[in-house]
XYZ file of C-alpha atoms in Angstrom:
630
model
C -4.207 -29.245 5.901
C -5.636 -31.245 3.048
C -5.293 -30.342 -0.611
C -8.506 -28.217 -0.751
C -7.405 -26.215 2.280
C -4.018 -25.571 0.681
C -5.252 -24.643 -2.791
C -8.593 -22.925 -2.176
C -7.244 -19.864 -0.296
C -4.950 -18.958 -3.168
C -7.699 -19.652 -5.671
C -10.025 -17.221 -3.908
C -7.376 -14.502 -3.940
C -6.401 -15.119 -7.551
C -9.993 -15.058 -8.792
C -10.554 -11.787 -6.918
C -7.424 -10.367 -8.578
C -8.617 -11.252 -12.074
C -12.140 -9.922 -11.464
C -10.913 -6.676 -9.909
C -8.007 -5.892 -12.209
C -9.186 -7.271 -15.545
C -7.609 -5.113 -18.281
C -4.958 -3.824 -15.860
C -3.234 -7.212 -16.187
C -2.704 -6.707 -19.935
C 0.231 -5.078 -21.756
C 0.983 -1.474 -20.868
C 1.232 0.658 -17.761
C -1.644 1.619 -15.470
C -1.059 5.231 -14.433
C -3.252 6.721 -11.730
C -2.415 9.187 -8.940
C 0.501 7.616 -6.986
C 0.625 4.452 -9.109
C 3.533 5.229 -11.391
C 5.474 2.481 -13.138
C 7.976 3.326 -15.874
C 10.030 1.211 -18.280
C 13.377 0.246 -16.766
C 13.197 2.055 -13.429
C 16.800 2.800 -12.357
C 17.851 1.010 -9.169
C 20.872 3.262 -8.367
C 18.691 6.349 -8.727
C 16.050 4.904 -6.409
C 18.644 4.039 -3.786
C 20.265 7.474 -4.034
C 16.827 8.886 -3.246
C 16.063 12.554 -2.711
C 15.719 15.040 0.091
C 12.749 14.497 2.387
C 11.302 11.321 3.824
C 12.177 8.340 1.564
C 8.669 6.885 1.554
C 8.960 5.134 -1.804
C 12.466 3.667 -1.429
C 11.500 0.059 -0.518
C 8.744 -0.389 -3.113
C 10.607 1.441 -5.877
C 13.791 -0.500 -5.129
C 11.972 -3.829 -5.441
C 10.287 -2.693 -8.676
C 13.641 -1.524 -10.065
C 15.330 -4.809 -9.125
C 12.579 -6.868 -10.759
C 12.689 -4.601 -13.823
C 16.236 -5.806 -14.435
C 14.816 -9.185 -15.498
C 11.162 -8.434 -16.352
C 9.391 -5.710 -18.355
C 8.038 -2.913 -16.186
C 4.401 -3.573 -17.073
C 4.777 -7.241 -16.089
C 6.222 -6.162 -12.740
C 3.211 -3.900 -12.207
C 0.750 -6.681 -13.059
C 2.480 -9.013 -10.596
C 2.473 -6.379 -7.857
C -1.236 -5.638 -8.263
C -2.123 -9.325 -8.424
C -0.142 -9.966 -5.239
C -2.369 -7.544 -3.316
C -5.505 -9.606 -3.919
C -3.863 -13.038 -3.908
C -1.900 -12.570 -0.671
C -4.710 -10.728 1.077
C -7.452 -13.187 0.131
C -5.349 -16.234 0.975
C -4.154 -14.671 4.230
C -7.612 -13.891 5.602
C -8.881 -17.319 4.491
C -6.047 -19.196 6.193
C -6.142 -17.038 9.314
C -9.772 -17.936 9.914
C -9.080 -21.625 9.221
C -6.150 -21.648 11.655
C -8.117 -19.874 14.362
C -10.990 -22.362 14.089
C -9.175 -25.617 13.345
C -5.606 -25.063 14.468
C -3.198 -27.172 12.424
C -5.719 -29.968 11.953
C -8.059 -30.952 9.160
C -10.205 -28.151 7.719
C -13.813 -29.310 7.175
C -16.196 -28.015 4.540
C -17.960 -25.362 6.645
C -14.657 -23.741 7.530
C -13.618 -23.740 3.874
C -16.816 -21.867 3.043
C -16.254 -19.458 5.925
C -12.661 -18.908 4.807
C -13.817 -18.111 1.278
C -16.190 -15.485 2.688
C -13.424 -13.978 4.847
C -10.930 -13.910 1.983
C -13.405 -12.287 -0.395
C -14.499 -9.674 2.131
C -10.927 -8.761 3.013
C -9.881 -7.860 -0.530
C -13.237 -6.681 -1.908
C -14.273 -3.663 0.103
C -14.249 0.155 -0.229
C -10.913 0.434 1.588
C -9.147 -1.665 -1.038
C -11.035 -0.057 -3.926
C -10.314 3.512 -2.860
C -6.657 2.907 -2.058
C -6.270 1.134 -5.402
C -7.821 4.073 -7.238
C -5.443 6.360 -5.339
C -2.642 4.282 -6.818
C -1.332 3.192 -3.416
C -0.414 -0.336 -4.433
C 2.513 -0.482 -1.984
C 0.258 0.340 0.966
C -2.188 -2.323 -0.189
C 0.621 -4.861 -0.399
C 1.324 -4.231 3.280
C -2.416 -4.489 3.949
C -2.461 -7.864 2.201
C 0.212 -9.123 4.568
C -1.626 -8.211 7.790
C -3.344 -11.614 8.326
C -0.004 -13.337 7.928
C 1.637 -10.990 10.440
C -1.136 -11.539 12.986
C -0.757 -15.316 12.826
C 3.030 -15.055 13.007
C 2.645 -13.093 16.262
C 0.341 -15.812 17.612
C 2.893 -18.495 16.761
C 5.721 -16.535 18.366
C 4.308 -17.198 21.829
C 4.783 -20.974 21.455
C 7.891 -21.049 19.267
C 11.529 -20.757 20.169
C 12.864 -17.177 19.930
C 14.857 -17.749 16.729
C 11.985 -19.571 15.048
C 9.547 -16.895 16.184
C 11.748 -14.111 14.833
C 12.193 -15.823 11.481
C 8.444 -16.299 11.155
C 7.810 -12.643 12.008
C 10.358 -11.322 9.509
C 9.010 -13.645 6.824
C 5.438 -12.488 7.402
C 6.570 -8.842 7.268
C 8.012 -9.133 3.753
C 4.948 -7.421 2.164
C 5.244 -4.610 4.717
C 8.972 -4.314 4.013
C 8.188 -3.778 0.340
C 5.278 -1.468 1.085
C 7.376 0.909 3.169
C 6.689 3.066 6.170
C 2.861 3.141 5.984
C 2.723 -0.637 5.661
C 5.023 -1.107 8.649
C 2.910 1.298 10.716
C -0.242 -0.659 9.786
C 1.467 -3.918 10.747
C 2.454 -2.466 14.104
C -1.082 -1.231 14.742
C -2.759 -4.488 13.683
C -0.490 -7.040 15.363
C 1.097 -4.983 18.151
C -1.848 -5.284 20.581
C -1.905 -9.032 19.969
C 1.783 -9.255 20.894
C 1.040 -7.354 24.099
C -2.157 -9.239 24.935
C -1.130 -12.815 24.206
C 0.912 -15.247 26.298
C 4.618 -14.561 26.898
C 3.878 -10.960 25.987
C 7.256 -9.480 26.842
C 9.137 -11.836 24.591
C 6.543 -11.641 21.815
C 6.462 -7.848 21.897
C 10.255 -7.622 21.931
C 10.661 -9.976 18.984
C 7.909 -8.195 17.068
C 9.508 -4.796 17.639
C 12.901 -6.127 16.573
C 11.400 -7.618 13.401
C 9.695 -4.305 12.588
C 13.006 -2.463 12.902
C 14.805 -5.027 10.738
C 12.384 -4.638 7.822
C 12.245 -0.826 8.208
C 15.948 -0.041 7.850
C 15.849 0.895 4.119
C 13.540 3.842 4.798
C 14.202 4.372 8.516
C 17.924 5.132 8.239
C 17.562 7.813 5.514
C 14.605 9.318 7.385
C 16.663 9.927 10.508
C 19.198 11.949 8.535
C 16.891 13.688 6.048
C 16.038 16.709 8.179
C 12.674 16.926 6.390
C 9.592 18.532 7.868
C 5.922 17.606 7.478
C 3.369 20.331 6.780
C 0.560 20.282 9.420
C -1.798 21.567 6.695
C -2.004 17.965 5.553
C -4.226 17.180 8.531
C -7.135 19.062 6.970
C -6.301 17.934 3.445
C -6.188 14.221 4.290
C -9.065 14.080 6.765
C -11.699 11.422 6.076
C -14.745 12.561 4.091
C -18.206 11.176 3.572
C -18.709 9.064 0.453
C -22.060 7.524 1.440
C -25.411 9.010 2.539
C -24.550 8.080 6.147
C -21.993 10.790 6.882
C -18.332 10.425 7.716
C -18.799 8.019 10.626
C -21.089 5.748 8.602
C -18.682 5.872 5.663
C -15.781 4.848 7.901
C -17.772 1.976 9.403
C -18.390 0.782 5.853
C -14.583 0.985 5.294
C -14.873 3.992 2.981
C -14.412 7.697 3.660
C -11.220 8.343 1.686
C -10.127 11.991 1.495
C -9.974 12.114 -2.322
C -13.358 12.095 -4.061
C -11.624 11.047 -7.290
C -10.751 7.708 -5.688
C -14.340 6.651 -4.963
C -15.240 3.623 -7.145
C -18.001 4.137 -9.712
C -21.498 3.592 -8.342
C -20.353 3.465 -4.739
C -22.397 5.602 -2.380
C -25.748 5.050 -4.092
C -28.432 4.793 -1.370
C -29.384 1.138 -1.942
C -25.902 -0.345 -2.326
C -24.553 1.867 0.461
C -27.310 0.681 2.802
C -26.670 -2.979 1.984
C -22.952 -2.406 2.411
C -23.516 -0.855 5.841
C -25.795 -3.738 6.853
C -23.142 -6.204 5.693
C -20.568 -4.473 7.902
C -22.979 -4.493 10.844
C -23.628 -8.220 10.357
C -19.880 -8.875 10.147
C -19.240 -6.985 13.381
C -22.105 -8.883 15.027
C -20.530 -12.134 13.859
C -17.200 -11.103 15.349
C -18.867 -10.166 18.644
C -20.681 -13.511 18.732
C -17.419 -15.351 18.120
C -15.797 -13.443 20.982
C -18.702 -14.378 23.265
C -19.004 -18.005 22.214
C -15.343 -19.018 21.978
C -12.821 -16.138 21.918
C -10.200 -16.816 19.232
C -6.527 -16.398 19.992
C -6.516 -12.980 18.327
C -9.861 -11.818 19.697
C -8.669 -9.252 22.236
C -5.699 -8.011 20.216
C -7.561 -7.494 16.949
C -10.508 -5.864 18.707
C -8.182 -3.307 20.308
C -6.421 -2.718 16.977
C -9.713 -2.106 15.172
C -10.959 0.268 17.872
C -7.710 2.257 17.958
C -7.554 2.439 14.168
C -11.137 3.670 13.964
C -10.336 6.282 16.608
C -7.355 7.534 14.583
C -9.580 7.762 11.491
C -12.022 9.939 13.446
C -9.334 12.339 14.719
C -9.213 14.354 11.523
C -12.993 14.527 11.195
C -13.612 16.965 14.059
C -11.886 20.267 14.786
C -10.373 19.297 18.185
C -8.867 16.168 16.658
C -7.408 18.118 13.740
C -5.847 20.628 16.097
C -4.406 17.796 18.189
C -2.861 16.128 15.126
C -1.468 19.413 13.832
C 0.156 20.012 17.220
C 1.710 16.540 17.220
C 3.113 17.001 13.707
C 4.461 20.408 14.670
C 6.304 18.823 17.590
C 7.749 15.939 15.564
C 7.412 15.226 11.804
C 7.289 11.506 12.585
C 3.604 11.915 13.463
C 2.951 12.844 9.823
C 1.546 9.414 8.855
C -1.412 10.027 11.187
C -2.715 12.700 8.779
C -4.342 10.132 6.516
C -6.689 8.720 9.144
C -8.771 6.502 6.843
C -5.669 4.403 6.255
C -5.950 3.031 9.792
C -9.224 1.248 9.069
C -7.115 -1.727 7.942
C -7.468 -3.744 11.196
C -11.222 -3.061 11.183
C -11.340 -4.504 7.665
C -9.679 -7.695 8.940
C -12.102 -7.907 11.867
C -15.069 -7.517 9.516
C -13.687 -10.174 7.169
C -13.302 -12.680 10.002
C -16.731 -11.673 11.308
C -18.324 -12.433 7.953
C -16.671 -15.840 8.046
C -18.272 -16.353 11.460
C -21.678 -15.539 9.952
C -21.117 -18.352 7.442
C -20.169 -20.736 10.261
C -23.396 -19.776 12.034
C -25.415 -20.436 8.887
C -23.811 -23.873 8.655
C -24.240 -24.574 12.397
C -20.486 -24.888 12.749
C -19.522 -22.154 15.163
C -16.418 -22.702 17.315
C -17.046 -23.957 20.813
C -15.691 -22.505 24.037
C -12.634 -24.212 25.415
C -11.258 -25.590 22.157
C -10.473 -24.968 18.535
C -12.927 -27.533 17.206
C -16.383 -27.143 15.717
C -19.723 -27.181 17.435
C -21.496 -30.488 17.571
C -24.354 -30.974 15.167
C -27.496 -31.267 17.330
C -29.347 -33.184 14.662
C -26.589 -35.235 13.122
C -24.311 -38.116 13.963
C -20.966 -36.350 14.381
C -19.121 -33.065 14.162
C -20.764 -30.434 11.998
C -17.922 -30.584 9.514
C -18.435 -34.354 9.000
C -22.196 -34.780 9.000
C -24.200 -35.760 5.952
C -24.627 -32.625 3.899
C -27.901 -33.959 2.449
C -29.571 -33.055 5.746
C -28.598 -29.382 5.493
C -31.555 -27.144 4.564
C -31.304 -25.761 1.053
C -31.886 -22.215 2.276
C -28.747 -22.382 4.377
C -26.653 -23.430 1.380
C -28.135 -20.599 -0.674
C -27.540 -18.133 2.150
C -23.892 -19.197 2.392
C -23.302 -18.761 -1.351
C -25.024 -15.377 -1.233
C -22.913 -14.292 1.755
C -19.637 -15.294 0.092
C -20.402 -13.193 -2.991
C -22.193 -10.342 -1.218
C -19.058 -8.147 -0.922
C -18.766 -8.223 -4.713
C -22.489 -7.593 -5.244
C -22.552 -4.447 -3.098
C -19.340 -3.057 -4.623
C -19.584 -3.665 -8.383
C -17.500 -0.566 -9.064
C -14.335 -2.557 -8.366
C -15.075 -5.074 -11.117
C -12.910 -5.294 -14.226
C -10.423 -2.544 -13.603
C -12.794 -0.411 -11.518
C -15.151 0.044 -14.417
C -12.350 0.830 -16.869
C -10.517 3.311 -14.661
C -7.474 1.043 -14.534
C -6.621 0.822 -18.227
C -3.024 0.287 -19.381
C -1.322 2.713 -21.777
C 2.004 2.790 -23.595
C 4.662 5.465 -23.215
C 5.131 7.590 -26.359
C 8.305 7.172 -28.402
C 9.339 10.749 -27.606
C 9.402 9.953 -23.875
C 11.538 6.872 -24.429
C 13.877 8.882 -26.688
C 14.351 11.478 -23.945
C 15.042 8.734 -21.403
C 17.660 7.122 -23.659
C 19.369 10.446 -24.377
C 19.806 11.184 -20.680
C 20.946 7.610 -19.964
C 23.651 7.913 -22.648
C 25.198 10.894 -20.838
C 27.456 9.813 -17.981
C 28.140 13.364 -16.758
C 26.596 14.209 -13.382
C 23.660 16.560 -13.063
C 19.987 16.455 -12.123
C 16.864 16.622 -14.285
C 14.373 19.428 -13.649
C 10.787 18.456 -14.488
C 8.339 21.048 -15.845
C 5.511 22.064 -15.733
C 6.045 22.788 -12.047
C 3.025 20.722 -11.027
C 3.408 17.174 -9.755
C -0.041 15.748 -10.539
C -1.741 16.363 -13.857
C -3.615 14.744 -16.712
C -1.762 13.000 -19.523
C -3.225 13.687 -22.945
C -1.442 10.713 -24.499
C -3.049 8.286 -22.064
C -6.303 8.141 -24.054
C -8.747 9.114 -21.341
C -6.806 11.664 -19.258
C -6.300 10.654 -15.656
C -4.646 12.445 -12.768
C -1.223 10.945 -12.121
C 2.144 11.868 -10.712
C 4.204 13.140 -13.665
C 5.966 10.025 -15.048
C 9.028 12.156 -15.835
C 9.780 12.190 -12.112
C 10.823 8.518 -12.320
C 11.654 8.059 -15.990
C 15.311 9.075 -15.859
C 18.328 7.350 -14.354
C 19.370 10.285 -12.185
C 18.132 12.664 -9.519
C 15.018 14.604 -10.547
C 13.754 17.903 -9.162
C 9.992 18.307 -9.259
C 7.265 20.085 -7.376
C 6.371 17.796 -4.490
C 3.756 20.172 -3.077
C 0.290 18.620 -3.009
C -2.815 20.628 -3.841
C -6.026 19.092 -2.428
C -9.485 20.468 -3.138
C -11.500 21.481 -0.071
C -15.230 20.952 0.448
C -15.864 24.720 0.285
C -14.525 24.850 -3.267
C -11.083 26.131 -2.299
C -7.866 24.182 -2.013
C -5.359 23.193 0.638
C -1.704 23.204 -0.390
C 0.488 20.757 1.536
C 4.093 21.914 1.299
C 6.545 19.347 -0.041
C 9.504 17.934 1.854
C 12.323 18.260 -0.716
C 14.442 21.297 0.244
C 16.282 21.254 -3.089
C 12.971 21.337 -4.964
C 11.868 24.361 -2.938
C 15.072 26.134 -3.933
C 14.362 25.308 -7.573
C 10.861 26.772 -7.195
C 12.357 29.971 -5.811
C 14.625 30.277 -8.844
C 11.883 29.441 -11.357
C 9.259 31.822 -9.980
C 6.639 29.627 -11.748
C 3.557 31.220 -13.253
C 0.440 30.030 -11.314
C -1.493 29.464 -14.544
C 1.055 27.636 -16.693
C 3.403 26.201 -14.007
C 6.302 27.272 -16.272
C 9.038 29.804 -15.445
C 7.475 33.166 -14.726
C 7.717 36.133 -17.043
C 10.756 37.467 -15.198
C 12.673 34.254 -15.902
C 11.332 33.435 -19.354
C 12.532 36.792 -20.694
C 16.146 35.737 -20.092
C 16.425 31.929 -20.473
C 20.234 32.094 -20.478
C 20.218 33.640 -17.006
C 17.752 30.958 -15.910
C 20.054 28.246 -17.273
C 22.946 29.681 -15.260
C 20.852 29.631 -12.077
C 19.716 26.051 -12.690
C 23.271 24.959 -13.457
C 24.326 26.323 -10.097
C 21.656 24.097 -8.544
C 23.189 21.073 -10.286
C 20.590 20.780 -13.074
C 21.933 19.420 -16.377
C 18.646 18.667 -18.149
C 15.253 20.361 -18.198
C 12.262 18.271 -19.194
C 9.008 19.836 -20.358
C 6.680 16.837 -20.248
C 3.513 18.408 -21.647
C 2.369 20.406 -24.677
C 3.008 24.089 -23.871
C 2.606 27.403 -25.657
C 5.291 29.195 -23.668
C 8.536 28.054 -25.319
C 10.663 29.909 -22.810
C 13.871 28.366 -24.176
C 13.504 29.943 -27.631
C 16.610 31.919 -28.591
C 18.648 30.710 -25.631
C 22.285 29.823 -26.215
C 22.694 27.850 -23.004
C 19.484 25.766 -23.294
C 19.730 23.495 -26.321
C 16.934 21.069 -27.321
C 17.905 17.384 -27.395
C 14.391 16.021 -27.988
C 11.652 18.362 -29.135
C 8.198 16.884 -29.717
C 4.692 18.126 -28.944
C 4.384 16.156 -25.704
C 8.034 15.965 -24.616
C 10.910 18.438 -24.797
C 14.331 17.680 -23.373
C 16.666 20.639 -22.941
C 20.355 20.440 -22.059
C 21.972 23.135 -19.936
C 25.331 24.329 -21.215
C 28.157 22.480 -19.509
C 29.904 25.677 -18.465
C 27.143 26.387 -15.915
C 26.904 22.943 -14.338
C 28.061 22.557 -10.764
C 27.082 19.009 -9.907
C 28.478 15.976 -8.162
C 27.334 12.391 -8.553
C 24.531 11.326 -6.240
C 26.145 8.814 -3.894
C 24.549 6.439 -1.462
C 25.843 6.678 2.086
C 27.514 3.638 3.582
C 25.052 3.643 6.481
C 22.083 3.422 4.111
C 23.721 0.608 2.147
C 24.387 -1.272 5.367
C 20.783 -0.835 6.511
C 19.437 -2.150 3.228
C 21.774 -5.134 3.241
C 20.780 -6.003 6.808
C 17.107 -5.986 5.832
C 17.667 -8.070 2.699
C 19.814 -10.512 4.630
C 17.220 -10.842 7.382
C 14.478 -11.543 4.849
C 16.541 -14.170 3.023
C 17.433 -15.825 6.338
C 13.812 -15.845 7.512
C 12.509 -17.357 4.281
C 15.229 -20.009 4.220
C 14.644 -20.938 7.848
C 10.858 -20.849 7.763
C 10.697 -22.996 4.655
C 7.130 -21.975 3.845
C 4.885 -19.106 2.927
C 4.847 -16.010 5.128
C 4.985 -17.729 8.498
C 1.937 -20.011 8.213
C 4.168 -23.045 8.603
C 3.201 -25.782 10.982
C 5.016 -25.691 14.353
C 7.912 -28.109 14.495
C 8.663 -30.291 17.501
C 11.682 -29.473 19.591
C 14.611 -31.749 18.842
C 17.545 -29.903 20.330
C 19.470 -30.411 23.541
C 17.184 -30.999 26.455
C 14.509 -32.779 24.478
C 13.622 -36.140 25.959
C 14.613 -39.113 23.843
C 12.538 -42.255 24.156
C 14.513 -45.532 24.123
C 12.561 -48.521 22.833
C 12.429 -51.479 25.173
């Protein structure tokens, strides 16, 4: 690849990151739904984990490790930027590789790659997942084009080289965690099974998936957690356009949470143009498959169809019942609840299809039987090398319009999603509470009140719904309400039971009031008795992370305030009641994490390039023929 082909993909992704994130890249922490970054996240606490499925272990561990050398808000800005930069560059380079192989990339393919890269990171799927705060999932999504190409290369590479390329390409999925690994398996698995040398490719791909999954897979097997089938209804796709649920899913929208829909999205005109853009992209993909099937044509088509089918399961009653039955049989089927998540391979297909539309506009479609470009019927050479002065002006304008069309029809993602992604600073009282707990080396957990996981933060300026930051602020095990309450379309609510058994026991002891989410009247009348019960559960500190009227600790002798401000109260339970041991990490979990880290380091060192897009190297080992000059 020439210099433009090396630099332009990253430029496209970086520009998309700046335009989409805007103020979110500045000082402070962006807090929204699941996106929760805190100053100095504790690595030992992350690794010790909690009861239930350890979904956040890989991403939180990486954030905590980086926070040892960088401020937490800088780590967050880098993580969010990586989503757009990796994703845009990956889709761009995947299209260029599929069309040109490892050879020179002509101008038309650069334009097509820019369209593919823009479309892949600027769509409702990315916008809605970003507004849900699921940055780790999006990081895995950004790595999908790299994983797909690594699977393609595996068929022609030696086993060790193929495995190293696969592990290297799966680094974003390894950080993203279980959902990202599942998406990688769905997107690239059919390609491994459909391509040449399928048995070896599929085996290496499966082995690579296991290697990068060990940090969350090993604790999951021993957690004994259960998944509530009620989540099937709560997380089912919903309509966010005038075209119903199916139309919304085709447009890559349809997220279950109406609060995650970007501003202005779903308006009749923009929604119609968005749907037409998706239809044109799918038509471009179909035309590419007919004219000159790319190496990933069959595999990606199957992945997109299966993913769309999974997204539809929760939409209709029979599908919901089927999913609920599966989850009841085995909690491992729990990830299928959030069906819209599995539109990721369809998003990649649409991005590559839009790039094909640009190639058609420039008369540079691939030809059957090779990776080159179509001959220019009116020129003197290949379409990528003809005199550009002969190209009609309307085609140039149409190409520019097509490249920027994803941004035009989704302006709600611009500049921090219209201000919804605005950084804030943690109050001094919160940092004082964190430091007080960190200074105490005695074992014991932190109980977080109010007993409601997601709520608005008054100190954040414009209140947003976010997971209580106190759940990650402290350097020890925290107990918090991991139940999820999701509003239903009929005005009611669906409560998805949490997975932490120790938190459920704490809820039983607290008997929380439904209105205030603080200890019920029976407990608040005798705070000393409550402190004794909590001490028996291993709780040393109680955090009240919101302004409250019910000061249930008043007059208690065994609950003493350490920090007492309007928005943060830290209470210490008398030492005589504490029955707690230090939270240790099992040797098996440590071994699993070290194996994954070692595999990643080995793959990066051996691949010697970015995420498996390296050029194939000639064989030079034993058995290679050596030419002797005459």
